[in-house]
């Protein structure tokens, strides 16, 4: 369902906190969202803007599943299928995201409730926007997240990771590239934008496979955007750079200052009475959107070498750097093969633990038990040195001008196929009905 439908659903169920007091975009909004534990919240009255703000809509797997109309058990297979079999979206002539149009001198981004989250921020940031570009050589669409620092009334500075989709397309285009930025999107669009798909696979096709996602042509650039977005900013990445950062990142630490590309916005379209969606950097929504779409890519790669049962990108690993992979083990080297495949499925992973079906991968105590009873460091540890890593890992080699590198480790915490020892399996007590004894 789109953003508005989900908001209405949460209102009806009494799960949406509605705040009518006047609230500032300067730290106060972020502080309230954090104090509420990122539960769904709607701010009617923002001091600096005539636009309400919503947050917390994708702060748990339960909320994500409900917005997609599925159960938690259906989520991983559904994401996996949408990645493998995207569906080309329909293109419509008219869309609600273009009910109101501002162009050129009428564009004023400072009138929006763009927030300053912490006192370490380099300025006001948009953290919830998905950006859409096209490869100038192939015409292939690419949709992803870029955090956006507000520079002035019609410019952002975007954090664009080097040698990824947008950066590669920008280099091919000679330093300037059309871009559309969408704020206030369905969960399907957000999940697709957060998923790194193989070259040539359209993220908007993945979103359409998750749930019907129609597109509409932009007014001023040759790009297509989700028809039900709340806001669309149309413009161009220009051949200019400016200071970007610092800003709180996924790991909960402050990212460094860089010189990054400037985006010039020439047109803003939005729905009537638009709603601005925000997320908190480094918190649950950020983590789920970043990490969860990597679970099916790991799942698919591991299934190529052995039977994968489940995958969990752990919040303790910043929902990006650590994973637990559950397999059905049938061969002695399945654990090792699963480790190497998982690193292929998510190249930013740093540490992986592989366990079997009797281990609850969502219970860190159960995972630790598997490590303590089934893992031997001299034969079950896989160490890979000087590997491509994540720019989000503050302990990696983040030297300017080159791709981040790190050391990686995989722990095979599965039971040996042939063993004379005991203690690899947990024993449990009989199940009893306490109602029979406690009255």
XYZ file of C-alpha atoms in Angstrom:
439
model
C 0.000 0.000 0.000
C 1.175 3.557 -0.578
C 2.349 5.866 2.204
C -1.062 7.420 2.823
C -2.929 4.117 2.885
C -0.495 2.727 5.446
C -0.793 5.848 7.595
C -4.589 5.484 7.552
C -4.291 1.810 8.462
C -2.119 2.652 11.475
C -4.539 5.385 12.528
C -7.452 2.940 12.497
C -5.534 0.392 14.569
C -4.490 3.054 17.101
C -0.786 2.533 16.411
C -0.008 6.005 15.068
C 1.007 8.633 17.594
C -0.382 12.008 16.518
C 1.438 15.117 17.775
C -0.349 18.442 17.443
C 2.146 20.605 19.384
C 4.408 22.845 17.313
C 7.738 21.061 16.767
C 10.998 22.323 15.248
C 13.061 20.633 12.527
C 16.137 21.666 14.524
C 16.864 18.552 16.652
C 13.376 18.472 18.251
C 11.657 16.299 15.634
C 14.496 13.785 15.712
C 14.549 13.777 19.522
C 10.841 12.970 19.749
C 11.032 10.215 17.135
C 13.952 8.672 19.027
C 12.212 8.996 22.420
C 9.198 7.152 20.990
C 11.445 4.273 20.025
C 10.726 5.017 16.359
C 7.125 3.915 16.674
C 4.929 5.384 13.908
C 4.361 9.087 14.570
C 2.681 11.939 12.693
C 3.609 15.581 13.334
C 0.790 17.908 12.325
C 2.468 21.194 13.162
C 6.077 21.859 12.094
C 7.379 25.317 13.043
C 9.449 25.941 9.938
C 7.158 24.444 7.275
C 3.507 24.091 6.298
C 4.000 20.367 5.630
C 3.356 17.575 8.167
C 6.018 14.947 8.888
C 5.653 11.192 9.368
C 8.237 8.762 10.724
C 8.593 5.214 12.020
C 6.660 3.445 9.275
C 9.397 0.881 8.533
C 10.922 0.583 11.995
C 10.216 -3.157 12.415
C 9.822 -6.253 10.278
C 6.233 -6.501 11.478
C 5.410 -3.044 10.103
C 7.218 -3.750 6.850
C 5.294 -6.982 6.356
C 1.948 -5.383 7.170
C 2.518 -2.605 4.668
C 3.171 -5.298 2.028
C 0.209 -7.406 3.163
C 2.294 -10.473 4.051
C 3.515 -12.407 7.101
C 7.090 -12.410 8.434
C 7.555 -15.955 7.144
C 6.655 -14.799 3.636
C 9.041 -11.840 3.583
C 12.349 -13.489 2.629
C 10.828 -15.644 -0.165
C 8.879 -12.633 -1.478
C 11.960 -10.410 -1.560
C 13.968 -13.185 -3.178
C 11.331 -13.715 -5.892
C 11.059 -9.974 -6.568
C 14.836 -9.806 -7.058
C 14.889 -12.832 -9.376
C 11.737 -11.940 -11.323
C 11.130 -8.181 -11.434
C 8.024 -6.997 -13.296
C 8.147 -4.028 -15.665
C 5.968 -1.255 -14.171
C 3.102 0.395 -16.039
C 3.606 3.967 -17.248
C 0.615 6.236 -16.600
C -0.227 9.588 -18.166
C -1.294 11.373 -14.979
C -0.233 10.843 -11.368
C -0.954 12.252 -7.926
C 2.746 13.010 -7.402
C 2.326 15.799 -9.998
C -0.853 17.423 -8.681
C 1.185 20.532 -7.793
C 4.154 21.744 -9.881
C 6.819 24.389 -9.161
C 9.545 25.217 -11.685
C 12.675 27.358 -11.821
C 12.384 30.464 -9.598
C 9.347 29.049 -7.772
C 11.430 26.177 -6.401
C 12.313 26.704 -2.732
C 13.549 23.657 -0.844
C 13.985 25.708 2.346
C 10.198 25.710 2.788
C 10.210 21.957 3.361
C 10.620 20.342 6.814
C 14.183 19.232 6.105
C 15.699 18.289 9.433
C 18.836 18.764 11.451
C 19.150 15.511 13.394
C 22.082 15.986 15.796
C 24.416 18.805 16.771
C 27.186 17.051 14.812
C 25.343 17.419 11.490
C 26.960 19.560 8.816
C 23.547 21.063 8.064
C 19.965 20.065 7.330
C 19.607 16.659 5.705
C 17.106 14.597 3.730
C 17.679 11.009 4.826
C 14.601 9.316 3.343
C 14.874 10.177 -0.370
C 15.302 7.687 -3.195
C 17.163 8.911 -6.266
C 16.540 7.759 -9.829
C 18.986 8.149 -12.732
C 19.625 6.509 -16.097
C 22.892 5.181 -17.455
C 23.690 7.517 -20.372
C 25.051 4.659 -22.490
C 22.560 1.856 -21.840
C 19.483 3.824 -20.760
C 19.166 1.480 -17.778
C 17.356 2.967 -14.769
C 18.959 2.881 -11.349
C 17.234 3.717 -8.066
C 19.063 4.054 -4.774
C 19.415 6.108 -1.594
C 21.639 9.182 -1.361
C 21.631 11.352 1.728
C 21.151 14.987 0.747
C 22.586 18.046 2.488
C 20.479 21.156 1.875
C 22.757 23.810 0.351
C 20.251 26.545 -0.543
C 16.770 26.969 -2.000
C 17.485 24.889 -5.117
C 20.648 22.889 -4.415
C 21.584 19.764 -2.483
C 24.992 18.205 -1.889
C 24.656 14.428 -2.266
C 26.760 11.693 -0.713
C 27.415 9.527 -3.777
C 29.495 6.425 -3.055
C 32.354 6.011 -5.466
C 32.170 3.373 -8.230
C 28.523 2.513 -7.570
C 25.573 3.016 -9.926
C 25.113 6.784 -9.766
C 28.827 7.545 -9.668
C 29.522 5.254 -12.647
C 26.702 6.812 -14.681
C 27.879 10.298 -13.752
C 31.406 9.551 -15.002
C 30.040 8.136 -18.262
C 27.967 11.313 -18.703
C 31.023 13.525 -18.329
C 30.170 14.977 -14.920
C 26.525 16.076 -15.352
C 23.489 13.796 -15.127
C 19.714 14.174 -14.838
C 18.248 12.970 -11.569
C 14.839 12.627 -9.908
C 14.566 12.495 -6.118
C 11.441 11.055 -4.480
C 10.347 11.561 -0.864
C 7.333 9.855 0.741
C 7.279 6.415 -0.844
C 5.694 3.012 -0.388
C 7.603 0.362 1.541
C 8.033 -1.586 -1.705
C 9.818 1.365 -3.330
C 12.012 1.920 -0.264
C 13.053 -1.746 -0.092
C 13.792 -1.889 -3.820
C 15.872 1.297 -3.661
C 17.896 -0.216 -0.830
C 18.610 -3.427 -2.758
C 21.766 -3.764 -4.866
C 20.600 -5.606 -7.958
C 22.722 -7.078 -10.765
C 23.598 -4.747 -13.641
C 20.642 -4.419 -15.981
C 17.992 -5.287 -13.384
C 15.563 -2.442 -12.649
C 14.893 -1.634 -8.972
C 11.494 -0.219 -9.913
C 10.706 -3.591 -11.491
C 11.520 -5.190 -8.142
C 9.218 -2.705 -6.390
C 6.454 -3.559 -8.863
C 6.958 -7.262 -8.156
C 6.550 -6.599 -4.428
C 3.326 -4.648 -5.060
C 1.823 -2.723 -7.962
C 3.985 0.356 -8.570
C 2.943 2.543 -11.492
C 5.352 5.120 -12.907
C 4.919 8.535 -14.506
C 7.261 10.591 -16.687
C 8.907 13.546 -14.986
C 7.964 17.051 -16.131
C 11.449 18.359 -16.974
C 13.824 15.366 -17.182
C 13.718 12.071 -19.088
C 13.100 9.893 -16.060
C 10.206 7.899 -14.603
C 9.188 8.024 -10.940
C 6.668 6.231 -8.702
C 3.263 7.734 -9.416
C 2.241 7.807 -5.744
C 5.310 9.505 -4.251
C 4.528 12.496 -2.039
C 7.335 14.708 -3.444
C 9.503 14.556 -6.564
C 12.503 16.859 -7.038
C 13.650 17.017 -10.666
C 17.086 18.287 -11.549
C 20.657 17.599 -12.549
C 23.860 16.540 -10.876
C 26.093 19.378 -12.012
C 29.836 19.513 -12.557
C 30.491 21.095 -9.180
C 31.440 19.810 -5.750
C 30.880 21.160 -2.252
C 31.513 20.147 1.341
C 29.249 17.308 2.533
C 29.126 16.080 6.130
C 29.566 15.349 8.865
C 26.468 13.215 9.382
C 25.463 10.286 11.597
C 25.856 7.056 9.657
C 24.462 3.518 9.829
C 27.058 2.389 12.368
C 25.997 5.095 14.844
C 29.235 7.042 14.406
C 29.646 10.352 12.610
C 30.779 10.039 9.000
C 33.613 12.263 7.803
C 33.519 15.414 5.676
C 34.036 15.008 1.911
C 33.808 17.016 -1.280
C 30.711 15.664 -3.011
C 28.587 16.395 -6.120
C 26.048 19.218 -6.135
C 22.489 18.663 -7.402
C 20.561 21.571 -8.900
C 16.765 21.251 -8.573
C 14.760 22.912 -11.344
C 11.307 21.469 -10.667
C 9.375 20.249 -7.618
C 6.139 18.295 -7.953
C 4.017 16.941 -5.131
C 0.628 15.651 -4.115
C -2.025 17.999 -2.801
C -1.479 18.460 0.957
C 1.783 16.478 0.803
C 3.312 14.518 3.668
C 7.072 14.556 4.271
C 8.542 11.211 5.343
C 11.706 11.061 7.421
C 13.878 8.357 8.966
C 16.504 8.571 11.726
C 20.051 7.936 10.578
C 21.711 5.040 12.414
C 18.446 3.818 13.951
C 15.964 1.028 13.214
C 14.415 2.348 10.002
C 17.832 3.063 8.536
C 19.040 -0.381 9.584
C 16.078 -2.317 8.246
C 16.139 -0.485 4.927
C 19.881 -0.981 4.546
C 20.330 -4.494 5.871
C 17.154 -6.443 5.227
C 17.316 -6.273 1.396
C 20.693 -8.000 1.628
C 19.160 -11.070 3.295
C 17.623 -12.430 0.065
C 20.799 -11.746 -1.945
C 22.783 -13.781 0.607
C 20.030 -16.428 0.655
C 20.159 -16.785 -3.133
C 23.956 -17.106 -3.256
C 24.137 -19.651 -0.419
C 21.402 -21.724 -2.052
C 23.721 -22.167 -5.028
C 26.163 -24.203 -2.898
C 23.979 -25.798 -0.203
C 20.446 -25.604 1.187
C 19.919 -22.240 2.894
C 17.042 -22.034 5.358
C 17.234 -18.459 6.653
C 19.424 -15.352 6.844
C 19.587 -12.583 9.418
C 21.548 -9.345 9.076
C 22.042 -8.583 12.759
C 21.364 -5.196 14.373
C 24.433 -5.640 16.589
C 26.473 -5.684 13.394
C 24.945 -2.338 12.402
C 22.479 -4.227 10.160
C 25.176 -4.221 7.508
C 28.445 -5.813 8.584
C 27.350 -9.053 10.318
C 25.089 -11.934 9.263
C 23.932 -15.274 10.628
C 23.197 -17.885 7.951
C 21.152 -21.005 8.698
C 21.700 -24.059 6.487
C 20.681 -27.708 6.242
C 24.047 -29.429 6.290
C 24.511 -32.526 4.128
C 28.227 -32.354 3.245
C 31.270 -31.779 5.429
C 32.277 -28.558 3.661
C 28.808 -26.984 3.478
C 29.635 -24.505 6.262
C 32.740 -23.213 4.512
C 30.973 -23.008 1.145
C 28.116 -21.095 2.768
C 30.569 -18.570 4.241
C 32.189 -17.822 0.880
C 28.817 -17.642 -0.868
C 27.445 -15.250 1.758
C 30.358 -12.882 1.158
C 29.417 -12.938 -2.533
C 25.773 -12.240 -1.678
C 26.661 -9.119 0.299
C 30.111 -7.770 -0.445
C 30.113 -5.349 2.495
C 29.801 -8.174 5.025
C 32.639 -8.369 7.502
C 31.772 -11.331 9.760
C 29.496 -14.345 9.160
C 28.346 -17.154 11.434
C 26.890 -20.276 9.803
C 24.587 -22.452 11.917
C 22.132 -25.302 11.423
C 18.346 -25.591 11.650
C 18.223 -26.269 15.390
C 19.679 -22.806 16.104
C 17.388 -19.763 16.365
C 19.294 -17.200 14.320
C 17.268 -14.340 15.862
C 18.455 -15.288 19.370
C 22.067 -14.132 19.930
C 22.383 -16.472 22.924
C 21.511 -19.471 20.750
C 24.013 -18.370 18.091
C 26.691 -17.920 20.723
C 25.905 -21.408 22.072
C 26.511 -22.832 18.593
C 29.861 -21.031 18.406
C 30.883 -22.218 21.880
C 29.995 -25.896 21.303
C 30.513 -26.453 17.558
C 33.268 -24.093 16.437
C 37.021 -24.769 16.504
C 39.102 -21.790 15.442
C 41.947 -23.834 13.943
C 39.682 -25.685 11.492
C 36.333 -23.850 11.283
C 37.534 -20.270 10.829
C 37.749 -18.660 7.392
C 39.876 -15.477 7.295
C 40.150 -13.304 4.190
C 42.654 -10.433 4.219
C 42.640 -7.182 2.261
C 39.111 -7.597 0.929
C 36.760 -5.013 -0.598
C 34.837 -3.668 2.361
C 32.332 -1.044 3.386
C 32.931 2.673 3.696
C 30.636 2.426 6.730
C 33.183 0.366 8.677
C 35.230 2.898 10.676
C 37.975 0.348 11.395
C 38.581 -0.496 7.730
C 41.069 1.160 5.400
C 39.147 4.222 4.235
C 41.985 5.962 2.431
C 40.757 8.815 0.257
C 40.497 8.037 -3.438
C 40.325 4.256 -3.233
C 37.723 1.636 -2.384
C 37.442 0.669 1.277
C 39.199 -2.539 2.281
C 38.938 -4.731 5.358
C 39.695 -8.182 6.761
C 36.785 -10.639 6.827
C 36.037 -13.711 8.926
C 33.521 -16.527 8.723
C 32.739 -18.914 11.574
C 31.460 -22.384 10.701
C 29.405 -23.203 13.807
C 27.810 -26.320 12.359
C 27.997 -29.897 13.621
C 30.648 -32.172 12.089
C 29.059 -34.722 9.742
C 30.906 -37.629 11.380
C 31.722 -37.382 15.088
C 32.257 -39.696 18.016
C 31.759 -36.903 20.520
C 28.586 -35.879 22.313
C 27.111 -32.512 23.160
C 26.589 -31.079 19.693
C 22.814 -31.247 20.043
C 20.787 -29.568 22.763
C 18.597 -31.719 24.976
C 15.352 -30.372 26.353
C 12.810 -31.267 29.000
C 9.377 -32.690 28.275
C 6.603 -30.224 27.508
C 3.941 -29.917 30.191
C 0.659 -28.066 30.510
C 1.063 -25.835 33.560
C -2.700 -25.345 33.782
C -2.905 -28.921 34.946
C -0.662 -28.234 37.944
C -1.023 -24.534 38.764
C -4.613 -23.663 39.626
